[in-house]
Amino acid sequence: MGKRWNEATSRAAVGQLLEGRTANQVLDFDDPACWTALDQAVRAFGRYWWDEYDPRTSGRLCQRQETALCHPDGRVRENALVTGARTSAFWHLVVVRCTDWVEPVRLCARVLLRERLTGAPEQSLRDLTPLVLRLGRRVEGGWARGLFEEALDAVPDLAQSLLRDSRDSATRRLAARVVLDHGLLDVRALARRAAGDPDPVLARLWTDAALAAMAAQGPDDRAVDILLGGRMPLVRSAGVTALRQAGRAHEAANHLADRSGLVRACARWVISQDGGDPHARHLELCGHLDTVAPYAVTGLAECGRREDAALLRTLLTHPSGGVRAQAVAGLRLLESASVETVLPLVDDPAPAVAREAARALLPYARRLCADLLTERLSPRWPTATRQAAFRLLRERGGVVQLRSCVALLADTDPRLRVRAESTVRNRTWTREVPPGDAEVDRLLRQCAHLFSEDAMDVTRTRIGLARSGTS
């Protein structure tokens, strides 16, 4: 699946086909989007109302099999189905024609596709399933989808092969359902697939199947361990939950510092169901400053006890930036982040700490000293500090917001520049500026390049300033 198939690339592909290049040179047989885009592009070439319509080009569409199968005239499409050479491109376009809006064309294509699937089932399923599933969402797409689902269900070993070899997510999901329906994988194989599959839909499918297998057959320690090592939080949380059924609830404490909030919540649930105190375990994890993990701090705050705010404040000076950042996040969760405590952390050298500090201070943005934050927009401050200061100043609105945006229009960080420019263009600052203000006039002139002349006139009129063309 190389290039992205859109109107421009598909139009270019039609032109190359008409110039005599082969389908293998022009079309992508592994990408189902190629064939739907080609179909649309050929129809555009043959329509008289198209901007670049040329009667000579329209006539040439009938002479090439791939373009004739997509021709706007249904009689041309039907004739191409009957007389066309049975190439790989032909069969892909037969699938497209199975959803054709002209009934004779559609019925002819369906007869051909059924014959192809009967004569060469394995090759057809490998080559055409991605396109069939893509077109299955069309009004007439259900017929081919049902046909291929039935055919694949009859050869479950091929489904396993597609699951391993196919790069199309819809094909892999269909193959996975066939594999599960036929019970071809044991609980450990299901757990391995859940832990390693990059597709979230399939990861959930494998995880649910593994849990169902353990519920029916009894716990399997190896399968639980595999789930605990999964790449996705959904998979790891299932492994943590399975610890209880496996008689290993005491191991849930090892996952209280997981980077995922879902996994941490499941670990706390398992501990509490086993008669333990997850809050006490979190306190124990956070009590050793030399070994405390960042997400153990987050987990402590998730327990929701405000008396823990004192411990979190002591972690604001921890040597690890990750721990400091999660301590700030924890104070925010407990609604215990005071301005006096958090504001100095905007200057923290760790970007994560500066980001969390800005997030915690947002509710108090209008109480903060604008001059102090504006000074931190200077290029001598780290990028993270400038970003945090701008986020807080932007929350202020009005002249303060506009002033901070203008200060960053020439910033060295491109993301900050873009944010400043978009904030000026959004014009939310106009709601709170005093009408006819001289400073606003001066600032607006500095960012005149961001507006068209008409937009600038409308903006100036809205805030009580004379139009740019008048004195």
XYZ file of C-alpha atoms in Angstrom:
471
model
C 0.000 0.000 0.000
C 2.249 2.710 -1.318
C 0.792 5.974 -2.534
C -2.444 7.409 -1.256
C -5.247 6.996 -3.773
C -7.218 10.191 -4.238
C -8.712 12.134 -7.131
C -5.344 13.362 -8.396
C -3.497 10.020 -8.241
C -6.385 8.063 -9.745
C -6.765 10.581 -12.585
C -3.047 10.234 -13.282
C -3.413 6.448 -13.281
C -6.166 6.627 -15.900
C -3.959 8.800 -18.076
C -1.080 6.325 -17.788
C -3.337 3.411 -18.705
C -4.543 5.277 -21.790
C -0.923 5.924 -22.731
C -0.333 2.175 -22.894
C 1.226 1.329 -19.538
C 0.213 -2.016 -18.042
C -2.063 -2.399 -15.048
C 0.801 -3.909 -13.028
C 2.850 -0.757 -13.612
C 0.089 1.669 -12.676
C -2.272 0.035 -10.174
C -1.753 -1.200 -6.622
C -3.201 -4.695 -6.315
C -2.731 -4.732 -2.529
C -4.740 -1.572 -1.874
C -8.535 -1.854 -2.262
C -8.803 1.938 -2.372
C -7.011 1.837 -5.738
C -9.939 0.155 -7.489
C -12.713 2.345 -6.144
C -10.652 5.446 -6.950
C -9.974 4.160 -10.469
C -13.680 3.520 -11.013
C -14.566 7.091 -10.025
C -11.758 8.612 -12.088
C -12.731 6.786 -15.289
C -16.338 7.883 -14.914
C -15.154 11.486 -14.541
C -13.048 11.159 -17.704
C -16.070 9.999 -19.662
C -18.559 12.615 -18.499
C -19.233 15.507 -20.854
C -19.710 17.935 -17.958
C -16.198 17.310 -16.628
C -13.900 20.352 -16.935
C -11.299 18.449 -18.964
C -13.739 16.392 -21.031
C -12.385 15.373 -24.424
C -14.530 13.246 -26.804
C -11.397 11.538 -28.137
C -10.351 10.505 -24.630
C -13.867 9.278 -23.901
C -13.689 7.026 -26.955
C -10.313 5.630 -25.935
C -11.786 4.486 -22.610
C -13.641 1.730 -24.469
C -10.433 0.380 -25.996
C -8.660 -0.451 -22.739
C -10.092 -3.291 -20.617
C -9.457 -1.672 -17.224
C -11.097 1.597 -18.245
C -13.925 -0.055 -20.192
C -14.956 -1.915 -17.028
C -15.432 1.477 -15.352
C -16.967 3.326 -18.315
C -19.960 5.612 -17.593
C -22.046 3.727 -20.175
C -23.471 0.536 -18.664
C -23.497 -1.192 -22.065
C -19.738 -0.694 -22.351
C -19.203 -2.075 -18.844
C -21.357 -5.122 -19.537
C -19.584 -5.846 -22.828
C -16.199 -5.581 -21.081
C -17.337 -8.151 -18.525
C -18.316 -10.595 -21.260
C -15.312 -10.158 -23.565
C -12.508 -9.100 -21.224
C -9.368 -11.161 -20.668
C -9.387 -12.862 -17.266
C -6.458 -10.997 -15.719
C -5.930 -10.066 -12.083
C -7.075 -6.498 -12.772
C -10.191 -7.888 -14.474
C -11.222 -9.823 -11.363
C -10.688 -6.839 -9.087
C -12.955 -4.750 -11.286
C -15.508 -7.568 -11.447
C -15.824 -7.154 -7.674
C -16.467 -3.443 -8.183
C -19.091 -4.194 -10.818
C -20.870 -6.555 -8.392
C -22.065 -3.374 -6.677
C -22.966 -1.658 -9.967
C -26.100 0.501 -10.009
C -27.161 -1.029 -13.354
C -28.821 -4.379 -12.692
C -27.723 -6.260 -15.878
C -24.099 -5.256 -15.235
C -24.365 -6.226 -11.584
C -25.904 -9.636 -12.270
C -23.348 -10.443 -14.975
C -20.484 -9.567 -12.624
C -21.930 -11.701 -9.843
C -22.136 -14.756 -12.090
C -18.480 -14.280 -13.023
C -17.370 -13.772 -9.419
C -19.188 -16.874 -8.197
C -17.573 -18.928 -10.976
C -14.160 -17.528 -10.080
C -14.622 -18.308 -6.404
C -15.729 -21.852 -7.213
C -12.861 -22.499 -9.618
C -10.006 -20.918 -7.636
C -11.249 -20.377 -4.080
C -7.931 -19.915 -2.298
C -6.457 -17.465 -4.806
C -9.709 -15.513 -4.993
C -9.974 -15.208 -1.226
C -6.370 -14.051 -0.928
C -6.568 -11.490 -3.721
C -10.100 -10.144 -3.537
C -11.234 -10.273 0.103
C -9.904 -6.783 1.022
C -11.788 -5.201 -1.886
C -14.950 -7.214 -1.193
C -14.965 -6.059 2.427
C -14.351 -2.445 1.444
C -17.271 -2.520 -0.992
C -19.446 -4.394 1.499
C -20.523 -1.040 2.917
C -22.234 -0.098 -0.360
C -25.945 -0.612 -0.957
C -25.291 -3.594 -3.230
C -22.130 -4.730 -1.456
C -23.676 -7.253 0.910
C -23.974 -10.017 -1.695
C -20.239 -10.396 -2.364
C -19.397 -9.950 1.316
C -21.745 -12.754 2.316
C -20.378 -14.976 -0.454
C -16.770 -14.477 0.654
C -17.537 -14.859 4.350
C -19.199 -18.193 3.619
C -16.288 -19.296 1.422
C -13.660 -18.342 4.010
C -15.583 -20.089 6.767
C -15.285 -23.297 4.727
C -11.446 -23.124 4.736
C -10.385 -22.087 8.271
C -6.751 -22.967 7.592
C -6.694 -20.262 4.925
C -8.123 -17.843 7.491
C -5.084 -18.481 9.672
C -2.849 -17.783 6.697
C -4.655 -14.510 5.937
C -4.364 -13.537 9.570
C -0.613 -13.924 9.311
C 0.034 -12.515 5.832
C -2.605 -9.868 5.100
C -1.931 -6.176 5.726
C -5.604 -5.243 5.382
C -7.212 -4.749 8.788
C -10.738 -5.680 7.652
C -9.454 -8.941 6.158
C -7.543 -9.811 9.317
C -10.615 -9.128 11.451
C -12.774 -11.393 9.296
C -10.107 -14.102 9.384
C -9.856 -13.767 13.167
C -13.585 -14.349 13.587
C -13.360 -17.478 11.440
C -10.401 -18.759 13.474
C -12.272 -18.148 16.730
C -15.478 -19.742 15.454
C -13.554 -22.913 14.606
C -11.589 -22.952 17.879
C -8.221 -23.243 16.156
C -6.204 -21.554 18.936
C -5.638 -22.626 22.527
C -5.710 -20.171 25.412
C -1.978 -19.425 25.299
C -2.044 -18.773 21.574
C -4.994 -16.438 22.112
C -3.082 -14.604 24.827
C -0.007 -14.271 22.597
C -2.089 -12.764 19.826
C -3.790 -10.384 22.259
C -0.448 -9.245 23.635
C 1.199 -8.671 20.273
C -1.517 -7.582 17.844
C -1.217 -3.877 16.925
C -4.891 -3.665 15.872
C -6.979 -2.519 18.892
C -10.102 -4.265 17.573
C -8.302 -7.575 17.210
C -6.500 -7.134 20.525
C -9.882 -6.848 22.254
C -11.201 -9.837 20.304
C -8.247 -12.038 21.288
C -8.373 -10.822 24.892
C -12.065 -11.575 25.285
C -11.531 -15.010 23.749
C -8.621 -15.759 26.096
C -10.635 -14.711 29.154
C -13.610 -16.786 27.991
C -11.352 -19.812 27.499
C -9.916 -19.465 31.007
C -13.405 -19.048 32.451
C -14.481 -22.292 30.766
C -11.319 -24.373 31.164
C -9.764 -22.926 34.302
C -6.940 -20.402 34.788
C -3.653 -20.769 32.942
C -0.722 -19.031 34.628
C 1.302 -18.787 31.444
C -1.593 -17.182 29.554
C -2.098 -14.680 32.390
C 1.595 -13.755 32.307
C 1.428 -13.207 28.551
C -1.572 -10.890 28.956
C 0.239 -8.952 31.683
C 3.027 -8.240 29.191
C 0.688 -6.939 26.484
C 1.406 -3.731 24.616
C -2.119 -2.323 25.038
C -3.694 -1.222 28.340
C -6.829 -3.213 27.518
C -4.800 -6.422 27.353
C -2.755 -5.739 30.494
C -5.871 -4.803 32.464
C -7.452 -8.116 31.458
C -4.348 -9.900 32.710
C -4.519 -8.041 36.028
C -8.197 -8.929 36.423
C -7.410 -12.581 35.637
C -4.945 -12.692 38.554
C -7.852 -12.992 40.975
C -9.324 -16.068 39.279
C -5.847 -17.593 39.074
C -5.338 -17.249 42.839
C -2.579 -14.674 42.369
C -4.341 -11.558 43.641
C -1.285 -10.612 45.709
C 0.574 -9.876 42.448
C -1.828 -7.061 41.549
C 0.257 -4.674 43.667
C 3.017 -4.993 41.060
C 0.768 -3.161 38.596
C -0.239 -0.190 40.748
C 2.443 1.868 39.007
C 1.464 0.913 35.440
C 1.511 3.770 32.937
C -2.170 3.147 32.122
C -4.902 4.404 34.419
C -7.118 1.481 33.353
C -4.526 -1.055 34.514
C -3.987 0.782 37.810
C -7.742 0.847 38.447
C -7.991 -2.902 37.800
C -5.068 -3.537 40.143
C -6.765 -1.558 42.922
C -9.980 -3.502 42.347
C -8.219 -6.874 42.597
C -6.453 -5.816 45.802
C -9.683 -4.612 47.403
C -11.540 -7.778 46.340
C -8.801 -9.797 48.009
C -9.342 -7.909 51.261
C -6.384 -5.557 50.897
C -6.104 -1.775 51.043
C -4.956 -0.320 47.705
C -4.484 3.121 49.269
C -2.060 1.731 51.824
C -0.128 -0.041 49.073
C 0.131 3.224 47.124
C 1.408 5.016 50.221
C 4.015 2.311 50.603
C 5.126 2.727 46.984
C 5.389 6.510 47.325
C 7.050 6.453 50.723
C 10.463 5.423 49.395
C 11.781 8.479 47.561
C 14.686 6.597 46.011
C 12.487 4.056 44.242
C 9.166 5.835 43.696
C 7.815 5.450 40.157
C 6.019 8.345 38.399
C 2.734 6.515 37.897
C 2.674 5.249 41.466
C 2.295 8.923 42.370
C -0.596 9.239 39.921
C -2.213 6.146 41.396
C -2.022 7.614 44.893
C -3.910 10.692 43.714
C -6.472 8.476 41.972
C -7.408 7.073 45.377
C -8.983 10.489 45.965
C -7.856 11.328 49.504
C -6.980 14.963 50.037
C -4.826 14.198 53.066
C -2.285 12.782 50.602
C -1.674 16.255 49.166
C 1.064 16.882 51.749
C 3.023 13.849 50.516
C 2.566 14.942 46.903
C 3.955 18.391 47.716
C 7.139 16.815 49.066
C 7.555 15.076 45.700
C 7.571 18.402 43.827
C 11.306 18.614 44.528
C 12.084 15.009 43.570
C 15.155 14.597 41.297
C 13.085 12.801 38.639
C 11.153 15.037 36.264
C 8.570 12.299 35.738
C 7.845 12.081 39.456
C 7.574 15.864 39.737
C 5.191 16.010 36.775
C 2.917 13.324 38.202
C 2.991 15.007 41.611
C 1.636 18.178 39.992
C -0.984 16.121 38.136
C -1.919 14.435 41.411
C -2.404 17.747 43.184
C -4.648 18.841 40.342
C -6.725 15.668 40.641
C -7.112 16.262 44.379
C -7.994 19.928 43.761
C -5.090 20.893 46.004
C -2.850 22.689 43.497
C -2.373 26.167 44.945
C -1.007 28.986 42.800
C 1.841 29.635 45.236
C 2.974 26.007 45.049
C 2.601 25.323 41.337
C 3.433 28.618 39.608
C 7.232 28.314 40.152
C 7.116 24.962 38.337
C 6.338 26.710 35.056
C 10.106 27.363 35.017
C 10.962 23.694 35.654
C 13.633 22.362 33.256
C 11.578 19.205 32.624
C 9.016 19.876 29.850
C 6.495 17.459 31.380
C 6.529 19.398 34.648
C 5.981 22.736 32.898
C 3.069 21.251 30.921
C 1.413 19.818 34.024
C 1.947 23.075 35.902
C 0.183 25.034 33.163
C -2.659 22.538 33.119
C -3.087 22.792 36.895
C -3.020 26.600 36.795
C -5.594 27.061 34.025
C -8.532 27.547 36.441
C -6.565 30.374 38.103
C -5.251 31.996 34.910
C -7.023 35.305 35.488
C -5.471 35.616 38.941
C -1.900 35.232 37.711
C 0.484 38.112 37.109
C 0.367 38.781 33.368
C 3.707 40.615 33.372
C 5.482 37.669 35.005
C 4.114 35.260 32.386
C 4.724 37.647 29.485
C 8.370 37.896 30.510
C 8.575 34.104 30.103
C 7.704 34.387 26.425
C 11.217 35.702 25.873
C 13.491 33.502 23.706
C 15.907 33.062 26.622
C 13.415 30.746 28.336
C 13.109 27.057 27.336
C 10.448 26.167 24.806
C 8.375 24.261 27.372
C 8.288 27.307 29.656
C 7.255 29.574 26.778
C 4.514 27.125 25.825
C 3.215 26.934 29.399
C 3.240 30.713 29.804
C 1.439 31.213 26.485
C -1.203 28.650 27.407
C -1.978 30.571 30.597
C -1.916 33.985 28.909
C -4.165 32.770 26.127
C -6.668 31.668 28.765
C -6.832 35.266 30.010
C -8.393 36.499 26.766
C -8.679 40.130 25.737
C -5.666 42.402 25.340
C -3.457 40.022 27.334
C -4.155 37.218 24.885
C -3.504 39.397 21.832
C -0.317 40.820 23.350
C 1.080 37.331 24.031
C 0.244 36.197 20.496
C 2.028 39.147 18.904
C 5.069 38.471 21.093
C 5.313 34.947 19.646
C 4.769 35.717 15.957
C 8.528 35.529 15.405
C 9.247 32.733 17.907
C 11.883 30.165 16.994
C 9.514 27.277 17.735
C 7.212 26.685 14.720
C 4.443 25.126 16.820
C 4.277 28.164 19.068
C 4.167 30.455 16.043
C 1.297 28.496 14.519
C -0.655 28.542 17.789
C -0.146 32.268 18.147
C -1.227 32.948 14.562
C -4.324 30.742 14.816
C -5.313 32.391 18.098
C -5.121 35.834 16.487
C -7.166 34.644 13.500
C -9.815 33.038 15.721
C -10.451 36.504 17.196
C -11.773 35.249 20.545
C -9.746 38.073 22.103
C -12.127 40.631 20.529
C -14.830 39.790 23.079
C -13.006 41.421 25.974
C -10.969 44.297 24.542
C -12.049 47.868 25.313
C -13.469 49.601 22.212
C -11.105 51.963 20.434
C -8.097 50.950 22.568
C -4.791 52.383 21.301
C -2.714 49.359 22.358
C -5.062 46.997 20.548
C -4.727 49.191 17.453
C -0.936 48.980 17.631
C -0.927 45.210 18.209
C -3.395 44.604 15.421
C -1.234 46.496 12.944
C 1.664 44.157 13.800
C -0.354 41.129 12.755
C -2.079 42.627 9.714
C -0.392 40.020 7.499
C -2.566 37.327 9.107
C -5.804 38.754 7.695
C -7.209 39.661 4.336
C -8.097 43.316 3.911
C -11.811 42.606 4.317
C -11.281 40.455 7.423
C -9.103 43.143 8.968
C -11.745 45.809 8.312
C -14.433 43.649 9.913
C -12.210 42.986 12.926
C -11.336 46.630 13.438
C -14.974 47.677 13.122
C -16.007 45.058 15.654
C -13.642 46.460 18.312
C -14.385 50.107 17.639
C -11.342 51.023 15.547
C -11.255 52.895 12.270
C -10.814 50.772 9.161
C -7.266 50.292 7.946
C -7.812 52.461 4.871
C -8.977 55.491 6.869
C -6.962 57.780 9.076
